[in-house]
Short mmCIF file of C-alpha atoms and ligand atoms in Angstrom, two decimals:
data_model
loop_
_atom_site.label_atom_id
_atom_site.label_comp_id
_atom_site.label_asym_id
_atom_site.label_seq_id
_atom_site.Cartn_x
_atom_site.Cartn_y
_atom_site.Cartn_z
CA MET O 1 57.23 -39.38 64.43
CA GLU O 2 60.44 -37.80 62.93
CA THR O 3 60.81 -34.87 60.66
CA ASP O 4 63.65 -32.56 59.43
CA VAL O 5 62.15 -29.17 60.52
CA ILE O 6 59.35 -28.62 63.25
CA VAL O 7 57.58 -25.27 62.79
CA ILE O 8 55.29 -24.35 65.77
CA GLY O 9 52.86 -21.64 64.65
CA SER O 10 51.02 -21.09 61.30
CA GLY O 11 51.09 -17.37 61.19
CA PRO O 12 53.37 -15.42 58.64
CA GLY O 13 56.47 -16.37 60.48
CA GLY O 14 55.69 -20.12 60.43
CA GLU O 15 54.41 -20.14 56.94
CA GLY O 16 57.42 -18.32 55.75
CA ALA O 17 59.62 -20.88 57.38
CA ALA O 18 57.64 -23.93 56.55
CA MET O 19 57.40 -22.90 52.76
CA LYS O 20 60.97 -22.03 52.20
CA ALA O 21 62.14 -25.33 54.11
CA VAL O 22 59.88 -27.42 52.26
CA LYS O 23 61.08 -25.82 48.86
CA GLU O 24 64.47 -26.67 49.93
CA GLY O 25 63.57 -30.38 50.04
CA LYS O 26 63.06 -30.65 53.74
CA ARG O 27 60.36 -32.73 55.39
CA VAL O 28 58.32 -30.21 57.46
CA THR O 29 55.66 -30.44 60.04
CA VAL O 30 53.75 -27.51 61.27
CA ILE O 31 52.06 -27.64 64.69
CA GLU O 32 49.24 -25.18 65.18
CA TRP O 33 47.20 -24.74 68.32
CA TYR O 34 44.25 -22.95 66.75
CA THR O 35 41.60 -24.94 64.66
CA GLN O 36 42.62 -23.04 61.36
CA VAL O 37 45.97 -21.93 59.80
CA GLY O 38 47.00 -18.21 59.36
CA GLY O 39 48.02 -17.13 63.03
CA GLY O 40 46.85 -14.27 64.77
CA CYS O 41 47.71 -12.16 61.79
CA THR O 42 44.73 -13.83 59.77
CA HIS O 43 42.25 -14.30 62.78
CA TRP O 44 42.99 -11.60 65.48
CA GLY O 45 45.34 -9.00 64.03
CA THR O 46 46.21 -7.64 60.58
CA ILE O 47 43.46 -9.10 58.41
CA PRO O 48 40.39 -8.47 60.48
CA SER O 49 41.42 -4.96 61.46
CA LYS O 50 42.18 -4.02 57.95
CA ALA O 51 39.01 -5.40 56.51
CA LEU O 52 37.10 -3.71 59.20
CA ARG O 53 38.74 -0.57 58.35
CA HIS O 54 37.99 -0.88 54.63
CA ALA O 55 34.34 -1.64 55.39
CA VAL O 56 33.98 1.45 57.69
CA GLN O 57 35.77 3.69 55.10
CA ARG O 58 33.24 2.50 52.46
CA LEU O 59 30.41 3.25 54.78
CA VAL O 60 31.83 6.80 55.33
CA GLU O 61 32.25 7.33 51.67
CA ILE O 62 28.63 6.25 50.98
CA ARG O 63 27.27 8.44 53.90
CA THR O 64 29.28 11.65 52.60
CA ASN O 65 28.61 11.19 48.84
CA PRO O 66 26.23 13.78 47.65
CA LEU O 67 24.63 11.00 45.24
CA PHE O 68 23.18 9.04 48.34
CA MET O 69 22.13 12.18 50.27
CA GLY O 70 18.79 11.76 51.58
CA ALA O 71 18.34 8.02 50.51
CA LEU O 72 20.63 6.65 53.36
CA GLU O 73 19.94 9.37 56.14
CA ASN O 74 19.20 6.67 58.86
CA PHE O 75 21.47 3.91 57.41
CA GLU O 76 23.52 2.42 60.31
CA LEU O 77 25.54 -0.68 60.34
CA THR O 78 26.35 -2.57 63.62
CA MET O 79 29.84 -3.81 64.33
CA PRO O 80 28.77 -7.59 63.62
CA GLN O 81 27.35 -6.54 60.21
CA LEU O 82 30.75 -4.68 59.40
CA MET O 83 32.68 -7.64 60.65
CA ARG O 84 30.96 -9.91 58.15
CA SER O 85 33.12 -8.73 55.27
CA ALA O 86 36.10 -9.33 57.56
CA ASP O 87 34.92 -12.85 58.08
CA ALA O 88 34.67 -13.39 54.26
CA VAL O 89 38.22 -12.35 53.80
CA ILE O 90 39.37 -14.47 56.78
CA ARG O 91 37.60 -17.56 55.12
CA LYS O 92 39.39 -16.89 51.80
CA GLN O 93 42.73 -16.47 53.34
CA VAL O 94 42.59 -19.57 55.41
CA SER O 95 41.48 -21.66 52.48
CA LEU O 96 44.23 -20.27 50.25
CA ARG O 97 46.96 -20.88 53.08
CA HIS O 98 45.61 -24.29 53.85
CA GLY O 99 46.08 -25.08 50.05
CA PHE O 100 49.58 -24.12 50.29
CA TYR O 101 50.52 -26.51 53.09
CA GLU O 102 48.61 -29.25 51.29
CA ARG O 103 50.02 -28.93 47.81
CA ASN O 104 53.54 -28.84 49.37
CA LYS O 105 52.91 -31.87 51.50
CA VAL O 106 53.70 -30.16 54.77
CA ARG O 107 52.21 -32.27 57.54
CA MET O 108 50.00 -30.14 59.83
CA VAL O 109 49.42 -31.31 63.39
CA GLN O 110 46.77 -29.54 65.44
CA GLY O 111 47.48 -28.91 69.29
CA ARG O 112 49.61 -27.11 71.65
CA ALA O 113 53.41 -27.69 71.47
CA ARG O 114 55.89 -27.88 74.27
CA PHE O 115 59.45 -29.21 74.40
CA ILE O 116 60.34 -32.59 76.00
CA ASP O 117 63.97 -32.12 75.12
CA ALA O 118 66.01 -29.95 72.79
CA HIS O 119 64.97 -32.02 69.59
CA THR O 120 61.41 -33.49 70.87
CA VAL O 121 58.29 -31.69 70.96
CA GLU O 122 55.05 -32.90 72.60
CA VAL O 123 51.79 -31.83 70.93
CA ALA O 124 48.75 -31.86 73.41
CA GLN O 125 45.52 -32.19 71.48
CA GLU O 126 42.13 -30.68 72.66
CA ASN O 127 40.60 -34.17 72.96
CA GLY O 128 43.48 -35.38 75.37
CA GLY O 129 45.55 -37.10 72.70
CA LYS O 130 49.33 -36.44 72.74
CA GLU O 131 51.81 -36.97 69.81
CA THR O 132 55.66 -36.75 70.02
CA ILE O 133 57.57 -35.22 67.06
CA THR O 134 61.29 -35.15 66.75
CA GLY O 135 63.04 -32.83 64.33
CA SER O 136 66.67 -31.80 63.35
CA HIS O 137 65.63 -28.37 63.36
CA ILE O 138 62.84 -26.38 64.96
CA VAL O 139 61.43 -22.88 64.38
CA LEU O 140 59.29 -21.10 66.98
CA ALA O 141 56.75 -18.77 65.37
CA THR O 142 54.19 -18.68 68.13
CA GLY O 143 53.47 -15.05 67.88
CA SER O 144 52.02 -12.77 70.48
CA ARG O 145 48.90 -11.77 72.34
CA PRO O 146 47.53 -8.38 73.88
CA TYR O 147 49.24 -7.74 77.17
CA ARG O 148 46.87 -7.92 80.20
CA PRO O 149 47.81 -6.46 83.43
CA ALA O 150 46.37 -8.64 86.22
CA ASP O 151 44.47 -5.89 87.85
CA VAL O 152 42.17 -5.05 84.76
CA ASP O 153 39.06 -7.19 84.62
CA PHE O 154 39.04 -8.37 81.03
CA ALA O 155 36.09 -10.75 81.80
CA HIS O 156 33.92 -7.63 82.30
CA PRO O 157 31.58 -7.13 79.13
CA ARG O 158 32.78 -3.54 78.88
CA VAL O 159 36.52 -3.99 78.98
CA PHE O 160 38.06 -5.19 75.92
CA ASP O 161 41.66 -5.90 74.33
CA SER O 162 42.56 -5.82 70.49
CA ASP O 163 41.70 -9.50 70.22
CA THR O 164 38.13 -9.26 71.82
CA ILE O 165 37.06 -5.90 70.39
CA LEU O 166 36.43 -7.82 67.15
CA LYS O 167 33.56 -9.38 69.06
CA LEU O 168 31.96 -6.20 70.13
CA GLN O 169 28.15 -6.61 69.73
CA GLU O 170 26.80 -3.02 70.90
CA SER O 171 27.27 0.16 69.12
CA PRO O 172 28.85 2.19 71.96
CA GLN O 173 28.72 5.95 72.13
CA SER O 174 31.94 6.44 73.44
CA MET O 175 35.27 4.53 73.91
CA THR O 176 38.55 5.07 75.77
CA ILE O 177 41.58 3.57 74.13
CA TYR O 178 44.40 3.11 76.60
CA GLY O 179 47.79 3.01 74.78
CA ALA O 180 48.50 4.96 71.62
CA GLY O 181 50.84 2.88 69.85
CA VAL O 182 50.17 1.61 66.07
CA VAL O 183 47.15 -0.64 67.20
CA GLY O 184 45.74 2.00 69.48
CA CYS O 185 45.97 4.76 66.79
CA GLU O 186 44.41 2.48 64.19
CA TYR O 187 41.49 1.55 66.20
CA ALA O 188 40.99 5.33 67.34
CA SER O 189 40.76 5.80 63.50
CA ILE O 190 38.32 2.96 62.88
CA PHE O 191 35.97 3.66 65.73
CA ARG O 192 35.87 7.56 65.25
CA SER O 193 34.96 6.96 61.63
CA MET O 194 31.96 4.83 62.94
CA GLY O 195 30.88 7.92 64.79
CA ILE O 196 31.90 6.99 68.33
CA LYS O 197 33.54 9.54 70.55
CA ILE O 198 37.19 8.55 71.46
CA ASN O 199 39.50 9.30 74.19
CA LEU O 200 42.95 7.98 73.06
CA ILE O 201 45.27 7.85 76.06
CA ASN O 202 49.00 8.00 75.13
CA THR O 203 51.68 7.12 77.98
CA ARG O 204 54.41 8.98 76.00
CA GLU O 205 54.91 12.63 74.98
CA HIS O 206 54.24 12.26 71.24
CA LEU O 207 52.06 9.93 69.00
CA LEU O 208 54.22 7.15 67.24
CA SER O 209 57.51 9.17 68.19
CA PHE O 210 59.50 6.50 66.01
CA LEU O 211 58.00 8.30 62.80
CA ASP O 212 59.54 11.37 61.25
CA ALA O 213 58.36 14.16 63.45
CA GLU O 214 56.42 16.03 60.67
CA ILE O 215 54.48 12.69 60.01
CA CYS O 216 53.67 12.50 63.92
CA ASP O 217 52.58 16.21 63.92
CA ALA O 218 50.27 15.41 60.69
CA LEU O 219 48.69 12.39 62.68
CA SER O 220 48.00 14.15 65.75
CA TYR O 221 46.51 17.33 63.82
CA HIS O 222 44.24 14.91 61.63
CA LEU O 223 43.07 12.65 64.42
CA ARG O 224 42.26 15.72 66.51
CA ASP O 225 40.47 17.37 63.54
CA GLN O 226 38.34 14.15 63.16
CA GLY O 227 37.27 14.63 66.82
CA VAL O 228 39.56 12.20 68.64
CA ILE O 229 40.50 13.51 72.26
CA ILE O 230 44.27 12.74 72.67
CA ARG O 231 45.97 13.13 76.07
CA HIS O 232 49.53 12.57 76.29
CA ASN O 233 52.05 11.55 79.15
CA GLU O 234 49.29 9.70 81.00
CA GLU O 235 49.45 6.51 83.16
CA CYS O 236 46.61 4.21 84.21
CA GLU O 237 45.95 4.06 87.94
CA ARG O 238 43.33 1.66 87.90
CA VAL O 239 40.18 0.75 85.68
CA GLU O 240 36.81 0.85 87.15
CA PRO O 241 34.32 -1.18 85.28
CA LEU O 242 30.64 -0.25 86.05
CA ALA O 243 27.21 -1.51 84.92
CA ASP O 244 26.84 1.41 82.57
CA GLY O 245 30.28 2.31 81.39
CA VAL O 246 33.95 1.97 82.55
CA VAL O 247 35.92 4.64 84.45
CA LEU O 248 39.63 4.92 83.79
CA HIS O 249 41.45 6.56 86.62
CA LEU O 250 44.93 8.21 85.60
CA THR O 251 47.80 8.81 88.00
CA SER O 252 47.42 12.55 86.80
CA GLY O 253 44.09 12.53 88.81
CA LYS O 254 41.97 12.61 85.72
CA ARG O 255 38.84 10.33 85.47
CA LEU O 256 37.42 9.36 82.12
CA LYS O 257 34.10 7.45 81.82
CA THR O 258 33.15 6.03 78.60
CA ASP O 259 30.74 3.21 77.54
CA VAL O 260 33.62 0.79 76.80
CA LEU O 261 37.46 0.65 77.34
CA LEU O 262 39.84 -0.74 74.68
CA TRP O 263 43.14 -1.64 76.40
CA ALA O 264 45.78 -1.47 73.80
CA ASN O 265 48.99 -1.10 75.77
CA GLY O 266 51.45 -3.71 74.49
CA ARG O 267 51.91 -7.25 73.73
CA THR O 268 53.22 -10.40 75.26
CA GLY O 269 55.16 -13.12 73.41
CA ASN O 270 53.52 -16.52 73.28
CA SER O 271 56.42 -18.47 74.96
CA GLN O 272 54.90 -19.54 78.33
CA ASP O 273 54.62 -23.15 79.18
CA MET O 274 56.71 -24.58 76.40
CA GLY O 275 59.48 -25.90 78.44
CA LEU O 276 61.86 -23.15 77.18
CA GLU O 277 63.78 -22.54 80.45
CA ALA O 278 65.06 -26.18 80.64
CA LEU O 279 66.76 -25.60 77.32
CA GLY O 280 68.23 -22.39 78.47
CA ILE O 281 65.99 -20.28 76.07
CA VAL O 282 65.53 -17.15 77.89
CA THR O 283 62.61 -14.84 77.58
CA ASP O 284 62.17 -11.41 79.09
CA ALA O 285 59.37 -9.76 81.23
CA ARG O 286 57.17 -9.61 78.00
CA GLY O 287 57.71 -13.32 77.07
CA LEU O 288 60.17 -12.36 74.01
CA ILE O 289 62.65 -14.85 73.17
CA LYS O 290 66.21 -13.39 72.90
CA VAL O 291 67.85 -14.47 69.61
CA ASN O 292 71.11 -13.70 67.71
CA ALA O 293 71.21 -11.73 64.47
CA ASP O 294 70.42 -14.98 62.56
CA TYR O 295 67.32 -15.61 64.86
CA GLN O 296 68.91 -18.49 66.67
CA THR O 297 68.23 -19.07 70.26
CA PRO O 298 71.10 -20.31 72.65
CA GLN O 299 70.33 -23.78 71.12
CA PRO O 300 71.69 -23.03 67.57
CA HIS O 301 69.09 -25.60 65.80
CA ILE O 302 66.31 -23.76 67.40
CA TYR O 303 65.22 -20.50 65.82
CA ALA O 304 62.51 -17.83 66.83
CA VAL O 305 60.94 -15.64 64.24
CA GLY O 306 58.09 -12.99 64.22
CA ASP O 307 56.42 -11.36 67.09
CA VAL O 308 57.72 -13.97 69.57
CA GLN O 309 61.23 -12.59 69.04
CA GLY O 310 60.12 -8.90 69.08
CA TRP O 311 60.82 -6.08 66.84
CA PRO O 312 59.51 -5.07 64.40
CA SER O 313 56.25 -7.34 65.07
CA LEU O 314 54.89 -6.76 61.70
CA ALA O 315 53.39 -9.57 59.59
CA SER O 316 55.43 -8.35 56.70
CA ALA O 317 58.65 -8.77 58.28
CA ALA O 318 57.58 -12.05 60.26
CA TYR O 319 57.27 -13.80 56.86
CA ASP O 320 60.75 -12.80 55.85
CA GLU O 321 62.06 -13.92 59.13
CA GLY O 322 60.78 -17.29 58.71
CA ARG O 323 62.21 -17.61 55.27
CA PHE O 324 65.46 -16.21 56.51
CA ALA O 325 65.53 -18.81 59.43
CA ALA O 326 64.74 -21.70 56.99
CA THR O 327 67.44 -20.59 54.49
CA HIS O 328 69.83 -20.35 57.55
CA LEU O 329 68.96 -23.88 58.83
CA VAL O 330 69.58 -25.25 55.33
CA HIS O 331 72.50 -23.58 54.08
CA GLY O 332 74.19 -22.30 57.28
CA SER O 333 73.96 -18.59 56.16
CA CYS O 334 71.36 -16.20 54.54
CA ASP O 335 71.61 -12.99 52.79
CA HIS O 336 70.64 -10.30 55.37
CA ARG O 337 69.32 -8.07 52.93
CA LEU O 338 65.99 -10.04 53.13
CA VAL O 339 64.94 -8.64 56.42
CA ARG O 340 66.74 -5.19 56.29
CA ASP O 341 65.20 -2.02 55.52
CA ILE O 342 61.68 -2.88 56.67
CA PRO O 343 58.93 -0.27 55.68
CA SER O 344 56.16 0.51 58.14
CA GLY O 345 52.54 0.88 57.10
CA ILE O 346 50.17 2.33 59.55
CA TYR O 347 46.58 2.00 58.60
CA THR O 348 45.21 5.14 60.52
CA THR O 349 43.21 7.89 58.82
CA PRO O 350 45.37 9.27 57.15
CA GLU O 351 47.40 6.25 56.11
CA ILE O 352 51.12 6.35 57.07
CA SER O 353 54.18 4.68 55.58
CA SER O 354 57.90 5.28 55.94
CA LEU O 355 61.19 3.75 55.07
CA GLY O 356 64.83 4.52 56.06
CA ARG O 357 65.94 7.44 58.27
CA THR O 358 64.10 10.34 59.74
CA GLU O 359 65.13 14.04 59.75
CA ARG O 360 65.99 13.68 63.64
CA GLU O 361 68.20 10.59 62.79
CA LEU O 362 70.11 12.23 60.14
CA THR O 363 70.48 15.41 62.02
CA GLU O 364 71.81 13.53 64.95
CA ALA O 365 74.38 11.63 62.65
CA LYS O 366 75.33 14.95 60.93
CA VAL O 367 74.48 13.56 57.52
CA PRO O 368 74.18 16.70 55.10
CA TYR O 369 70.60 16.02 53.67
CA GLU O 370 67.91 18.03 51.93
CA VAL O 371 64.22 17.39 51.89
CA GLY O 372 61.84 17.36 49.01
CA HIS O 373 57.99 17.82 49.68
CA SER O 374 54.95 16.95 47.52
CA LEU O 375 51.55 17.89 49.03
CA PHE O 376 48.73 15.56 47.69
CA ARG O 377 46.33 18.46 47.34
CA SER O 378 48.41 19.67 44.57
CA LEU O 379 48.20 16.35 42.53
CA ALA O 380 45.66 16.07 39.76
CA ARG O 381 45.06 12.44 40.98
CA ALA O 382 44.13 13.38 44.43
CA GLN O 383 42.10 16.02 43.26
CA ILE O 384 40.10 13.57 41.05
CA THR O 385 39.63 11.28 43.89
CA GLY O 386 39.06 13.77 46.55
CA GLN O 387 41.71 12.46 48.76
CA THR O 388 43.79 15.55 49.13
CA VAL O 389 44.83 15.16 52.71
CA GLY O 390 48.50 13.92 52.40
CA MET O 391 52.23 14.38 51.83
CA LEU O 392 55.20 12.73 50.27
CA LYS O 393 58.51 13.66 51.71
CA ILE O 394 61.81 12.43 50.49
CA LEU O 395 65.20 12.90 52.43
CA PHE O 396 68.26 12.68 50.31
CA HIS O 397 72.06 13.26 50.56
CA ARG O 398 72.63 16.90 49.16
CA GLU O 399 75.94 15.70 47.62
CA THR O 400 75.42 12.42 46.26
CA LEU O 401 71.49 12.57 45.83
CA GLU O 402 71.21 9.24 47.38
CA ILE O 403 67.75 8.78 48.96
CA LEU O 404 68.04 8.33 52.76
CA GLY O 405 64.43 8.25 53.95
CA ILE O 406 60.84 8.24 52.44
CA HIS O 407 58.02 9.26 54.64
CA CYS O 408 54.46 9.44 53.46
CA PHE O 409 50.73 10.10 54.75
CA GLY O 410 47.59 10.14 53.00
CA ASP O 411 45.38 7.89 50.93
CA GLN O 412 47.25 4.66 49.75
CA ALA O 413 50.46 5.89 51.55
CA SER O 414 51.70 2.10 52.26
CA GLU O 415 51.38 1.28 48.55
CA ILE O 416 53.12 4.70 47.52
CA ILE O 417 55.95 4.03 49.63
CA HIS O 418 57.06 0.99 47.44
CA ILE O 419 57.79 3.02 44.50
CA GLY O 420 60.37 4.91 46.46
CA GLN O 421 61.53 1.71 48.08
CA ALA O 422 62.37 0.13 44.68
CA ILE O 423 64.82 2.90 43.99
CA MET O 424 66.15 3.56 47.61
CA THR O 425 67.20 -0.07 47.87
CA GLN O 426 69.21 -0.09 44.54
CA PRO O 427 72.94 -0.38 45.11
CA GLY O 428 75.52 2.24 44.77
CA LYS O 429 74.59 5.10 42.35
CA ALA O 430 71.49 3.61 41.15
CA ASN O 431 69.69 4.92 44.31
CA THR O 432 69.35 8.51 42.99
CA LEU O 433 66.90 11.06 43.18
CA HIS O 434 67.50 11.76 39.54
CA TYR O 435 65.41 8.58 38.81
CA PHE O 436 62.22 10.58 39.65
CA VAL O 437 62.86 13.38 37.51
CA ASN O 438 64.26 11.42 34.56
CA THR O 439 61.41 8.97 34.37
CA THR O 440 57.98 9.40 32.75
CA PHE O 441 55.26 8.55 35.02
CA ASN O 442 51.72 7.79 34.12
CA TYR O 443 49.45 10.75 34.47
CA PRO O 444 47.43 11.49 36.73
CA THR O 445 48.78 9.02 39.19
CA MET O 446 49.76 9.26 42.89
CA ALA O 447 53.25 8.41 41.86
CA GLU O 448 53.54 11.73 40.41
CA ALA O 449 54.18 12.71 44.06
CA TYR O 450 57.68 11.37 43.54
CA ARG O 451 58.49 13.65 40.58
CA VAL O 452 57.09 16.76 42.49
CA ALA O 453 59.01 15.89 45.61
CA ALA O 454 62.25 15.24 43.89
CA LEU O 455 62.02 18.64 41.81
CA ASN O 456 61.07 20.33 45.05
CA GLY O 457 64.19 19.07 46.75
CA LEU O 458 66.48 19.67 43.80
CA ASN O 459 65.39 23.23 43.84
CA ARG O 460 66.57 23.72 47.48
CA LEU O 461 70.20 22.91 46.39
CA PHE O 462 72.68 25.61 45.65
C1 FAD I 501 45.08 -5.09 65.66
C2 FAD I 501 46.37 -5.64 64.92
C3 FAD I 501 46.78 -5.14 63.58
C4 FAD I 501 47.89 -5.44 62.87
N1 FAD I 501 48.09 -4.98 61.80
C5 FAD I 501 49.22 -5.24 60.95
C6 FAD I 501 49.40 -4.57 59.70
O1 FAD I 501 48.66 -3.83 59.13
N2 FAD I 501 50.56 -5.00 59.24
C7 FAD I 501 51.45 -5.79 59.72
O2 FAD I 501 52.48 -6.17 58.96
N3 FAD I 501 51.31 -6.25 60.94
C8 FAD I 501 50.25 -6.06 61.50
N4 FAD I 501 50.08 -6.52 62.85
C9 FAD I 501 51.03 -7.31 63.44
C10 FAD I 501 50.82 -8.83 62.81
O3 FAD I 501 49.60 -9.49 63.22
C11 FAD I 501 51.91 -9.73 63.50
O4 FAD I 501 53.17 -9.19 63.49
C12 FAD I 501 51.90 -11.16 62.89
O5 FAD I 501 50.85 -11.84 63.09
C13 FAD I 501 53.05 -11.95 63.50
O6 FAD I 501 53.14 -13.17 62.85
P1 FAD I 501 53.67 -14.54 63.55
O7 FAD I 501 53.87 -15.52 62.66
O8 FAD I 501 54.87 -14.15 64.41
O9 FAD I 501 52.51 -14.91 64.78
P2 FAD I 501 50.94 -15.05 64.65
O10 FAD I 501 50.39 -14.52 63.52
O11 FAD I 501 50.44 -14.39 66.03
O12 FAD I 501 50.71 -16.70 64.74
C14 FAD I 501 51.53 -17.33 65.67
C15 FAD I 501 50.58 -18.62 65.60
O13 FAD I 501 51.09 -19.68 66.72
C16 FAD I 501 50.26 -20.29 67.28
N5 FAD I 501 50.76 -20.91 68.69
C17 FAD I 501 51.03 -20.26 69.69
N6 FAD I 501 51.52 -20.90 70.80
C18 FAD I 501 51.60 -22.23 70.19
C19 FAD I 501 51.98 -23.36 70.63
N7 FAD I 501 52.53 -23.59 71.93
N8 FAD I 501 51.67 -24.64 69.84
C20 FAD I 501 51.32 -24.52 68.65
N9 FAD I 501 50.75 -23.25 68.17
C21 FAD I 501 50.96 -22.06 68.79
C22 FAD I 501 48.99 -19.57 67.49
O14 FAD I 501 47.87 -20.10 67.61
C23 FAD I 501 49.14 -18.66 66.14
O15 FAD I 501 48.29 -19.23 65.34
C24 FAD I 501 48.81 -6.36 63.59
C25 FAD I 501 48.59 -6.70 64.94
C26 FAD I 501 47.47 -6.45 65.47
C27 FAD I 501 47.12 -7.04 66.97
#
């Protein structure tokens, strides 16, 4: 069978590429190994973890609401019960995305893809069937999976990774999470909110050190305040699964025994057994495909987008990268702005979001900046909702008042950031702190934090 564009993988990267290419008039075939569309994003990553978090947060709200005191004293929900709401969201997402492909006449082929030559892909179906597809362009959007060291027994019922933890049947009393990256920190928040005792083991000196230092400190403080035990600069020596728990032996000599272990230390690109080596497409030790600034592999008609090509490994970015690749393969170029200035949204408790440069980066670059803060506890809206933990921080150039970075933690931080993003990404003089003092905001809102932070920053100038 012949087509214009073959897309391998139906996560956000593949969907972005397929939809853009088909809208540009190309014949598109998407190959997906899983039985449903949506990728790891819908089935094992973003969607289930965020839906679980939402369910747990509602449970905590009900439990702590004075209205229900007494009535819900012994009210418990198990993990499978909590996951039911996630399953409902997954079903809706799959049906929605399936409809996109159907309406746009994108051909869907189920099976595992591997290259026969630089323009031909063979799809191996589960029933043993095989199909060969030839395309002028190919987009690899095969995503990633949790990194599993060979000496950790993931077949043991008490040892989990971030995919298998969603199938947790029991309600453990205690859990060790090895790896304190975004996934480790998010699950530490979720499981702590469910009342589980958490050891969070960080292999580095600080939590999420790519964030602004004040935000890292706030995250550490609040996780500890919630009862999470954080240990920094630790390294795993070995994992010892037992009948009644798992012992994590650390090279520092410490031994931690908990009911279960969640291994959340890194991810591996899904690039194995695809015949890439024969085409001169190189992968690193973690299976990530090396691409140029236009997401092209050494074979210029083969692109790699999303997690399989590495940073920033976000669903949001993967979708844009897919659209970028499809635009590039049709027109030979693409506006780079599409995938620049990517905000980060981290769904811990408190939620975190940031965009642009940190204080550390600006100081190193000797940029004369100033800071404006707004604490959520001083905002009427936060006082009404009771969500008073949080802060918005704007970094701006002290001479031009150009916004250079926005960092936020607290309830709805990942939504709040986009108000500032809309101004920060304006060209030239339109990116100015003055916008926030010269614009009337609804009251009471969380958006008011921008006005408060802008005034706070302007007051620091002399
Ligand atoms: C626990 C967790 C929480 C996350 N939370 C967030 C979040 O809040 N926000 C955010 O932006 N990102 C989040 N992410 C990251 C996000 O899920 C990924 O960045 C995103 O899914 C990457 O999209 P993708 O299209 O590259 O790959 P995927 O979504 O992984 O899709 C890849 C698809 O390719 C298919 N495939 C693989 N190999 C083949 C083959 N050989 N043949 C055919 N098909 C194949 C797979 O079956 C899969 O369906 C989270 C990740 C995890 C693990």
